[in-house]
mmCIF file of C-alpha atoms in Angstrom:
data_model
loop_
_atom_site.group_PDB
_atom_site.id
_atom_site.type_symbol
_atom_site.label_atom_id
_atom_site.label_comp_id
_atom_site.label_asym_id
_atom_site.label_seq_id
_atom_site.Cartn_x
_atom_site.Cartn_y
_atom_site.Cartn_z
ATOM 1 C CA UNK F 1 11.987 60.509 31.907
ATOM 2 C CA UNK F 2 8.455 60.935 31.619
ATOM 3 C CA UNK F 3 7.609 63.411 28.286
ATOM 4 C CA UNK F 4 4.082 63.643 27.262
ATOM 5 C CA UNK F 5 3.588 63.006 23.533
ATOM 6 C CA UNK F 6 1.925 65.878 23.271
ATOM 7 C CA UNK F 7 5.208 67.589 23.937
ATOM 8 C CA UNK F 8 6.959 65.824 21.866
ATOM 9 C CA UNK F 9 4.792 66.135 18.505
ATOM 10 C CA UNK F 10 4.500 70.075 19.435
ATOM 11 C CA UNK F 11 8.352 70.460 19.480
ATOM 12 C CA UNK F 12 8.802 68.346 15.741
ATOM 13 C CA UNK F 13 5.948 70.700 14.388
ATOM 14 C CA UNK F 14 8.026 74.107 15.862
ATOM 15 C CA UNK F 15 11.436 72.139 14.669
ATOM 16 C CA UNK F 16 9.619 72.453 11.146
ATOM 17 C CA UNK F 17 8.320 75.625 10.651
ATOM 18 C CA UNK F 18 10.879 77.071 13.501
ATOM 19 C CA UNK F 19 8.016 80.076 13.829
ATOM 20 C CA UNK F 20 6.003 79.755 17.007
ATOM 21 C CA UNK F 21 2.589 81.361 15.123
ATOM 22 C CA UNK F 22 2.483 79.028 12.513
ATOM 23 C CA UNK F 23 3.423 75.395 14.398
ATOM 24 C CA UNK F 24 0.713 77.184 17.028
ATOM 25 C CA UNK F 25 -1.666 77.172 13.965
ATOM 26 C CA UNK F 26 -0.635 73.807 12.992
ATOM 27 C CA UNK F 27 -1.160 72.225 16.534
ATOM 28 C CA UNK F 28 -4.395 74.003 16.494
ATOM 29 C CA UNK F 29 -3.512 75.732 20.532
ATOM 30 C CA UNK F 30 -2.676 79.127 21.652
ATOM 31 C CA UNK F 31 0.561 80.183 20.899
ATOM 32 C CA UNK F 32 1.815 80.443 24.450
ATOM 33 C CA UNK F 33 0.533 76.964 25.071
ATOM 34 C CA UNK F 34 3.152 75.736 22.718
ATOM 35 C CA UNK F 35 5.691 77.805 24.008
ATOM 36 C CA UNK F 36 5.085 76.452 27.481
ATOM 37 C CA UNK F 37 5.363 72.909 26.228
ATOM 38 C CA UNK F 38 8.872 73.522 24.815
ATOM 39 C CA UNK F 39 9.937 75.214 27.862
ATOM 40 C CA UNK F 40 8.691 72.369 29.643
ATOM 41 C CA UNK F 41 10.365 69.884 27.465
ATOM 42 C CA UNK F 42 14.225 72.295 27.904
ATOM 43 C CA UNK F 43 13.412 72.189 31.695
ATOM 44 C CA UNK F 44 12.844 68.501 31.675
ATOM 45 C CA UNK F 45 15.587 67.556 29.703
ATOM 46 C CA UNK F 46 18.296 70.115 30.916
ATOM 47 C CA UNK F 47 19.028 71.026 27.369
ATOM 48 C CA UNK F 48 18.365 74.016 25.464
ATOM 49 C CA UNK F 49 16.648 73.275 22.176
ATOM 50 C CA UNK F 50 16.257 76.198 20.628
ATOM 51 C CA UNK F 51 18.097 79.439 19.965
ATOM 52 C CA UNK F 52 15.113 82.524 19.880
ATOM 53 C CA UNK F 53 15.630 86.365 19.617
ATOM 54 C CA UNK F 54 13.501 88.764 19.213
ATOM 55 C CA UNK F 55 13.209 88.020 15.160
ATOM 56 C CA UNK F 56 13.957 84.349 14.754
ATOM 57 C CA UNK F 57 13.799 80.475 16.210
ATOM 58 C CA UNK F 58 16.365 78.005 15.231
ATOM 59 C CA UNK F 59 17.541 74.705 16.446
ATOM 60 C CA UNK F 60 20.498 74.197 18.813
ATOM 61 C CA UNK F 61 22.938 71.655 17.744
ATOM 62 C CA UNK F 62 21.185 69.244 20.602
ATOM 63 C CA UNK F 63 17.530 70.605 19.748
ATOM 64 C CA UNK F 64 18.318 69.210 15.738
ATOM 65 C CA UNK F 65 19.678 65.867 16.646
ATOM 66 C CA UNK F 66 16.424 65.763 19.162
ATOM 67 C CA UNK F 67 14.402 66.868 16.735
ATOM 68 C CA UNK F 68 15.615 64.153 13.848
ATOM 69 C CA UNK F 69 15.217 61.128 16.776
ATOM 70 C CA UNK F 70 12.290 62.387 17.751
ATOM 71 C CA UNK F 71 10.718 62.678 14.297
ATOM 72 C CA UNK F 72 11.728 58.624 13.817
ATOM 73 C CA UNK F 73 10.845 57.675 17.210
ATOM 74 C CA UNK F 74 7.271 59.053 16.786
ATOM 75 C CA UNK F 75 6.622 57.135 13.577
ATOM 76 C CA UNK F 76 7.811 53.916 15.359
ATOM 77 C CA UNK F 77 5.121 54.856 17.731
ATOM 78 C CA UNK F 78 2.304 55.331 15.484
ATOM 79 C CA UNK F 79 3.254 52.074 13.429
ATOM 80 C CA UNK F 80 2.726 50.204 16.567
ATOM 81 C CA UNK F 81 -0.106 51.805 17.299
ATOM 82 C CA UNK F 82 -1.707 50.849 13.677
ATOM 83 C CA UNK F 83 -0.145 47.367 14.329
ATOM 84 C CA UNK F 84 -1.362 46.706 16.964
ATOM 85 C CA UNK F 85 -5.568 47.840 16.046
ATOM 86 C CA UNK F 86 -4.965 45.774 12.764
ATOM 87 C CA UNK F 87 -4.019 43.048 15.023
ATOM 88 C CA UNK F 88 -7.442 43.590 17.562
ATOM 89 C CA UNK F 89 -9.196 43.834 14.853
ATOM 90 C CA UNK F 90 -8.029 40.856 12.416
ATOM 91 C CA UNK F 91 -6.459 42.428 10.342
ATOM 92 C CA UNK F 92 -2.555 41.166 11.237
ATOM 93 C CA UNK F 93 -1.894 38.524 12.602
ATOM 94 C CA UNK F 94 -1.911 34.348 11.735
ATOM 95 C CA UNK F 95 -5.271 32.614 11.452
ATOM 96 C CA UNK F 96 -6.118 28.499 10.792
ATOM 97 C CA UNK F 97 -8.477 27.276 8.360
ATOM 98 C CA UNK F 98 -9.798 23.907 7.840
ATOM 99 C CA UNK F 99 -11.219 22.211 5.306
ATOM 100 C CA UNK F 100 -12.543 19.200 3.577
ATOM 101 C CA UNK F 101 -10.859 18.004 0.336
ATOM 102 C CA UNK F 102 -14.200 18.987 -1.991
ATOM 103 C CA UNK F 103 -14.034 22.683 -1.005
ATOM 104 C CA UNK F 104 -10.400 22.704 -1.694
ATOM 105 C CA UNK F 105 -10.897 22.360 -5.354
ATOM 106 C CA UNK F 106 -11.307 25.610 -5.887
ATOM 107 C CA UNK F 107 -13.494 27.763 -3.389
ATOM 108 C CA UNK F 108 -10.620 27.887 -0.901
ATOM 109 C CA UNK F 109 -7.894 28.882 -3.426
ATOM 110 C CA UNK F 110 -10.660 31.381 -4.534
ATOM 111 C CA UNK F 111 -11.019 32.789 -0.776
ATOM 112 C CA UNK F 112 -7.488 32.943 -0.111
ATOM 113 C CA UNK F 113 -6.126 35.161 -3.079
ATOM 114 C CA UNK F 114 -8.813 37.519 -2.157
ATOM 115 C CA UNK F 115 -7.967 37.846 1.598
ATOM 116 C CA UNK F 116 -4.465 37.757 0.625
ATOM 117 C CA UNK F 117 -5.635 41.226 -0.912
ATOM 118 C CA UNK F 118 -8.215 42.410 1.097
ATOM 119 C CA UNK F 119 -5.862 41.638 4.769
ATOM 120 C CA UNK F 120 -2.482 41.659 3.688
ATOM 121 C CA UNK F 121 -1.070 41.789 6.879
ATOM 122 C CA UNK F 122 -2.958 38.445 7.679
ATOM 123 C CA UNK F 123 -1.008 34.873 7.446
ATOM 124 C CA UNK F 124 -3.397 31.834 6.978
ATOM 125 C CA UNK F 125 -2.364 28.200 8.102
ATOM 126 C CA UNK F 126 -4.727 25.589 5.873
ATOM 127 C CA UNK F 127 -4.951 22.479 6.943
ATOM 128 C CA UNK F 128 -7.183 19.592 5.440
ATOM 129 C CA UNK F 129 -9.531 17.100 6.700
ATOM 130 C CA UNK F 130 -12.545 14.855 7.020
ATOM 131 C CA UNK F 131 -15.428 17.083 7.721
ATOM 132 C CA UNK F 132 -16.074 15.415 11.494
ATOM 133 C CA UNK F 133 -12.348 16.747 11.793
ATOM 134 C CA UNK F 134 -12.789 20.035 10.615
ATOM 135 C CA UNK F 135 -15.953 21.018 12.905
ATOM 136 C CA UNK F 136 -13.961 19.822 15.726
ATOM 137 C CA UNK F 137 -11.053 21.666 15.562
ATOM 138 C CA UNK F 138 -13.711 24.635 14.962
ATOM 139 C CA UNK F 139 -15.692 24.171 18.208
ATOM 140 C CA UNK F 140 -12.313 23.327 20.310
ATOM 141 C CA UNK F 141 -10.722 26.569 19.152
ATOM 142 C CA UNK F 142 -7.868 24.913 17.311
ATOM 143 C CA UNK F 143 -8.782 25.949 13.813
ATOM 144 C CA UNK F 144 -10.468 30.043 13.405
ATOM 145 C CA UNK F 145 -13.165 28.859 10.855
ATOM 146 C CA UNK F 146 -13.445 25.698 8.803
ATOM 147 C CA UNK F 147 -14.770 24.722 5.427
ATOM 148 C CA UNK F 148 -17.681 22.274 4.800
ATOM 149 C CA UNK F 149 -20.414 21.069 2.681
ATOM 150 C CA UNK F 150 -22.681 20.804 5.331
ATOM 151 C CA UNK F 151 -25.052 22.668 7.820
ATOM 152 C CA UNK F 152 -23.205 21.504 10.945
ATOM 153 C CA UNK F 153 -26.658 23.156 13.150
ATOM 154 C CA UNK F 154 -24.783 23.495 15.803
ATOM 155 C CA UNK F 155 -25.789 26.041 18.333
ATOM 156 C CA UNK F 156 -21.978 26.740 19.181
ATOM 157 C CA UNK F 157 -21.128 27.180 15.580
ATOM 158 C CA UNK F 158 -22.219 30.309 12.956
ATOM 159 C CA UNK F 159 -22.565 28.547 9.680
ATOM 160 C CA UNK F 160 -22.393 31.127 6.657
ATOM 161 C CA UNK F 161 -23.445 29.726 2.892
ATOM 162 C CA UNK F 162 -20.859 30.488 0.807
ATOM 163 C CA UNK F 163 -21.790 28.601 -2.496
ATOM 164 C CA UNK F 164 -24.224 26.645 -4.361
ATOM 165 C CA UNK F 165 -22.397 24.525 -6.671
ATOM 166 C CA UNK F 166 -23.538 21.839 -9.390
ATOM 167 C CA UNK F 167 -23.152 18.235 -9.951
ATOM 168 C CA UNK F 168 -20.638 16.268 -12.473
ATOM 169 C CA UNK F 169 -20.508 12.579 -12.046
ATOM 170 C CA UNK F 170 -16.919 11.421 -12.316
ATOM 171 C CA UNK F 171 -16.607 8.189 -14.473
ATOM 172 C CA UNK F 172 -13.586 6.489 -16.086
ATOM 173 C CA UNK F 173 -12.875 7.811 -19.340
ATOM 174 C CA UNK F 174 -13.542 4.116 -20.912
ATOM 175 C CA UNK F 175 -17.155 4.597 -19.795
ATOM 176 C CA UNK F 176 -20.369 4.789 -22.498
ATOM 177 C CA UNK F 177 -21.411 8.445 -20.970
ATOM 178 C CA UNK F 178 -17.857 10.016 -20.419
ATOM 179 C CA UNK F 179 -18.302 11.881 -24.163
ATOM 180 C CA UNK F 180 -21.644 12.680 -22.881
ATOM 181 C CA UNK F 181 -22.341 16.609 -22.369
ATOM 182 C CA UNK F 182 -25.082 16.101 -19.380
ATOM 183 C CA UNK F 183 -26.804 13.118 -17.818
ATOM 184 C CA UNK F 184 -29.866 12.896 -15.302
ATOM 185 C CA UNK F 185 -29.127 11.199 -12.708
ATOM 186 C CA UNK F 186 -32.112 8.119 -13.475
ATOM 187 C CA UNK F 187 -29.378 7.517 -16.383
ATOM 188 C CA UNK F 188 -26.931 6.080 -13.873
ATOM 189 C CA UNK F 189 -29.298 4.155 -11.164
ATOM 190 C CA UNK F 190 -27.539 1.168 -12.477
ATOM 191 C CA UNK F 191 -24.174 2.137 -11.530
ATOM 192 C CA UNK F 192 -21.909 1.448 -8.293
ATOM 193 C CA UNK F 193 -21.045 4.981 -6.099
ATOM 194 C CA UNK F 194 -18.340 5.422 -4.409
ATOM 195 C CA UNK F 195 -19.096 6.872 -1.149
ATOM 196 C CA UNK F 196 -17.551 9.214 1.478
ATOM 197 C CA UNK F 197 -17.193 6.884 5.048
ATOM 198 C CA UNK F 198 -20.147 8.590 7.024
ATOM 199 C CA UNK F 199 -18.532 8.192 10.302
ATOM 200 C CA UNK F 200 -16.168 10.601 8.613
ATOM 201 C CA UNK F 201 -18.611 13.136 7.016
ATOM 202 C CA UNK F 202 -21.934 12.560 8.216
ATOM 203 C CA UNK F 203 -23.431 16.164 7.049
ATOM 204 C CA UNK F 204 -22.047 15.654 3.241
ATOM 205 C CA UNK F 205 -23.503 11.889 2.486
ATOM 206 C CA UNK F 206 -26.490 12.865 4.111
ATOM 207 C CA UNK F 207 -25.946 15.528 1.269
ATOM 208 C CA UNK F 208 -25.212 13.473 -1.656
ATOM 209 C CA UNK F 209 -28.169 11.040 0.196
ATOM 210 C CA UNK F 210 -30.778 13.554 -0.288
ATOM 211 C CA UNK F 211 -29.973 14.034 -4.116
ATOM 212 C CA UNK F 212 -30.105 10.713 -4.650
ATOM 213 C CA UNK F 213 -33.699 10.492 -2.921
ATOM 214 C CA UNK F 214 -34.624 13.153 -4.809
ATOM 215 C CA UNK F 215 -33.845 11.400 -7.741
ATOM 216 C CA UNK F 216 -35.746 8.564 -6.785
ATOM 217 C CA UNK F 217 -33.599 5.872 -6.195
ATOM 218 C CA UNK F 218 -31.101 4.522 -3.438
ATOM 219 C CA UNK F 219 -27.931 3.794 -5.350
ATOM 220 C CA UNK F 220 -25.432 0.615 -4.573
ATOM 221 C CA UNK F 221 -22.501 1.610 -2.776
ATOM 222 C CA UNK F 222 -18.927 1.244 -2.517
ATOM 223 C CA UNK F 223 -17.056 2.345 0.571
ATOM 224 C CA UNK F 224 -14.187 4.679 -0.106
ATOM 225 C CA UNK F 225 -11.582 3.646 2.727
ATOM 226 C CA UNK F 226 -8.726 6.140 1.855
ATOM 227 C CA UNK F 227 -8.387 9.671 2.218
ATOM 228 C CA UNK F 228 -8.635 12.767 -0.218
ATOM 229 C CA UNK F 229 -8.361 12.178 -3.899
ATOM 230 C CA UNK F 230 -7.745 9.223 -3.970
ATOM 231 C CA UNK F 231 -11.275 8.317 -3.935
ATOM 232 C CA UNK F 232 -11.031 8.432 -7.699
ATOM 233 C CA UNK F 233 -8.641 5.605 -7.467
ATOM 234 C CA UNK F 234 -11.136 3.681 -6.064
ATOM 235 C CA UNK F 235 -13.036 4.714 -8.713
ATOM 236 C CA UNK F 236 -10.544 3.060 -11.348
ATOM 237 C CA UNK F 237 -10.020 -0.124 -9.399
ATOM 238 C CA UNK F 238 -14.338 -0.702 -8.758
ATOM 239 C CA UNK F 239 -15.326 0.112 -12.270
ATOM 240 C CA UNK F 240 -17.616 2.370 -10.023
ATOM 241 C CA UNK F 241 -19.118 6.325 -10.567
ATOM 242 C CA UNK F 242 -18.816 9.016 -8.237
ATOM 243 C CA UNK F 243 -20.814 12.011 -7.692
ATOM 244 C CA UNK F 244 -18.877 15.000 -7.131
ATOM 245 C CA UNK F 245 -19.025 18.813 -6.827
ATOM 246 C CA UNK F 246 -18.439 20.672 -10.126
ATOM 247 C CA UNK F 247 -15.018 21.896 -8.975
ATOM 248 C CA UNK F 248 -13.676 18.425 -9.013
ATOM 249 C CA UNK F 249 -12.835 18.824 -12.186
ATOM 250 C CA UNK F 250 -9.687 21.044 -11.875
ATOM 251 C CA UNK F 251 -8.222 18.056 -9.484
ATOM 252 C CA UNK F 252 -7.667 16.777 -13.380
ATOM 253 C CA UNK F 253 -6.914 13.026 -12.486
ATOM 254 C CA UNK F 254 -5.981 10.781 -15.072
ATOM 255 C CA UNK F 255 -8.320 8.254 -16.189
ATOM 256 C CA UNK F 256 -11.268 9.924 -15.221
ATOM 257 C CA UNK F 257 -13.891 12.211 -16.974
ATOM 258 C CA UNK F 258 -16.508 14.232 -15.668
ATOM 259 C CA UNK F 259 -19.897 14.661 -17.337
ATOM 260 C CA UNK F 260 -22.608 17.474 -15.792
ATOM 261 C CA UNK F 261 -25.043 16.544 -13.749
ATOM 262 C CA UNK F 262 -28.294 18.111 -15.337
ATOM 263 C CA UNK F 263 -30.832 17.689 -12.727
ATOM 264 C CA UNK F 264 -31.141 20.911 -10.994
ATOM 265 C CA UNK F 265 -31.336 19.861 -7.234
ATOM 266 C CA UNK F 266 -28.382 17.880 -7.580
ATOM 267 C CA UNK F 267 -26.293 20.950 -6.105
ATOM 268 C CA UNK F 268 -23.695 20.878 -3.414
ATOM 269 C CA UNK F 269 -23.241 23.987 -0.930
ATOM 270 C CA UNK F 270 -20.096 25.245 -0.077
ATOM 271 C CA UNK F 271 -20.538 26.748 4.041
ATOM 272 C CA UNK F 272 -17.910 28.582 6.142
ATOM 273 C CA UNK F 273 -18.114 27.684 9.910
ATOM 274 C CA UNK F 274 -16.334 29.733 12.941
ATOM 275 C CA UNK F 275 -17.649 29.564 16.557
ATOM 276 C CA UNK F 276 -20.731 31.929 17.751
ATOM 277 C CA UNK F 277 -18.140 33.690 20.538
ATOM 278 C CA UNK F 278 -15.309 33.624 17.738
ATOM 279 C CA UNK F 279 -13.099 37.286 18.436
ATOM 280 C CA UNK F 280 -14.124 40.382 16.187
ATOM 281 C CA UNK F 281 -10.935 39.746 14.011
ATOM 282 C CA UNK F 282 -12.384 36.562 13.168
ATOM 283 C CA UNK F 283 -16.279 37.817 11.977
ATOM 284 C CA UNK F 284 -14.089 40.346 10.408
ATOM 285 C CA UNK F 285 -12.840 37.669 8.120
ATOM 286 C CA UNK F 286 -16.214 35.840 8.252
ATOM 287 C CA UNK F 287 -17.343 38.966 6.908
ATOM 288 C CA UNK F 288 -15.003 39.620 4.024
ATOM 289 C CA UNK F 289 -14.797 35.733 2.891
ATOM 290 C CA UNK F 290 -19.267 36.077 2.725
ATOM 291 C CA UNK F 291 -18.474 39.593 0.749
ATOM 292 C CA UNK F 292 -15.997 38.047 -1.742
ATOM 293 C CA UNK F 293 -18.488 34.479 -2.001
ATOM 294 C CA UNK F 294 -21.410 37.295 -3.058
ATOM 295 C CA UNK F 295 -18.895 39.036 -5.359
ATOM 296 C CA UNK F 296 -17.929 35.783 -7.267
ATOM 297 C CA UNK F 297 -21.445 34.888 -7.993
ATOM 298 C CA UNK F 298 -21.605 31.568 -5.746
ATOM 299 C CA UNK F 299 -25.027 32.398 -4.147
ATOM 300 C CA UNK F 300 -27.091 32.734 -7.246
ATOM 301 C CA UNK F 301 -28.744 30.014 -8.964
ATOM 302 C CA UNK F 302 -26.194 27.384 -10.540
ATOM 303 C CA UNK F 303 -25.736 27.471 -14.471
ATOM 304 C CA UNK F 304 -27.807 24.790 -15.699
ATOM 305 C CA UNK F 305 -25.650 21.697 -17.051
ATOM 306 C CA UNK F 306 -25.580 20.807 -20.800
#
């Protein structure tokens, strides 16, 4: 049966006030208008809704057990209606982030307890990897927006700066400058680094290759191999440093202290990636993870170490 919801929403208002004038003043229409509709409605239906005489309006048995579905059905209706813009618009639905190990320290956990507050009705799937990984599943649509240290400048990718984030050097805790409370980086020439595989993250040892340069010295190397944290195992088993984002230090391995970096271009970025024809719902969520990055304070100059 085809019933305009027009109808429909002019009846529940009339079933309300049961007074044509006011549910006319209500619906903002005429007052025959409405009574048209709920003739309409009888005629359609082949039921008589309401009892009038010339004094009152009151609901037939069949026009109050209408009246009671009809007031659920419509507010089915409009949820689905709401559902389904949040949903257009990103606001419901299940998105995928990747990201490397170093931003998952803390700026991820960060991000996600704010969206979790900001879009409620939105579901993340987090998934880590090596930074190659993570712009890849970006640009081949299998991940909404990734997490990086780098500047991918990629003309298929929108790269958003999310943080600016100091150096600590990670040494064992046996070491002569893990009581220290900031070293330059010239303090450590003489020390092995473990380094990220660049086949695996190009962008962030070109990164951590830049500070170094800037310090004014090429360190000696030692190849990390293994995924993750575990770097810092390698660490143990070398007798070698590491440089390391700030953040690092909530991963809280044992063995292993970290002392501030106090040169102030040693600084790692933090960047959110998504690609340049990603959905609305998606710069939606581009948009509040930059808004909550601003709010936090990540974009302004780093605290100086020490």
């Amino acid at each position: 049966m085809d019933i305009d919801l027009a109808v429909l929403r002019s009846f529940v208002v009339l079933a309300e006030e049961l007074h044509f004038a006011r549910a006319a003043e209500r619906l903002h229409i005429e007052q025959p208008t409405l009574s048209q509709r709920v003739k309409r409605l009888e005629r359609r239906m082949g039921v008589q809704l309401l009892v009038r005489d010339t004094r009152n309006v009151r609901l037939s048995p069949a026009g109050g057990d209408f009246a009671a579905h009809t007031v659920r059905m419509l507010q089915l209706f409009d949820e689905a209606v709401e559902q389904a813009r949040e949903t257009a618009s990103g606001e419901r639905g299940t998105a995928q982030i990747s990201y490397t190990l170093s931003t998952g320290y803390e700026s991820l956990p960060v991000l996600l307890e704010h969206i979790d507050q900001a879009l409620p009705h939105l579901t993340f799937q987090a998934v880590e990897a090596w930074e190659t990984d993570v712009l890849d599943a970006v640009r081949q649509r299998h991940s909404d927006v990734g997490l990086v240290r780098c500047d991918p400048a990629d003309e298929d990718l929108v790269s958003l700066l999310l943080r600016r984030e100091r150096c600590v050097i990670a040494v064992r805790e046996d070491h002569e400058l893990a009581q220290r409370d900031a070293v330059h980086l010239t303090e450590v020439r003489g020390e092995r680094f473990v380094t990220t595989p660049p086949a695996l993250a190009p962008g962030y040892q070109a990164m951590v290759d830049g500070i170094f340069a800037q310090a004014g010295f090429r360190p000696e190397t030692v190849r990390n191999t293994v995924p993750g944290s575990r770097l810092m195992a390698v660490q143990r088993q070398t007798n070698s440093v590491a440089l390391l984002a700030q953040s690092a230090r909530l991963s809280r391995p044992p063995g292993i202290a970290f002392v501030p970096v106090a040169d102030g271009f040693a600084v790692f970025e933090v960047r959110l990636v998504h690609r340049a024809d990603a959905p609305a719902g998606i710069c939606l969520l581009a948009d509040v993870i930059q808004r909550e990055a601003h709010r936090q304070g990540w974009l302004g100059p780093p605290a100086a170490a020490g």
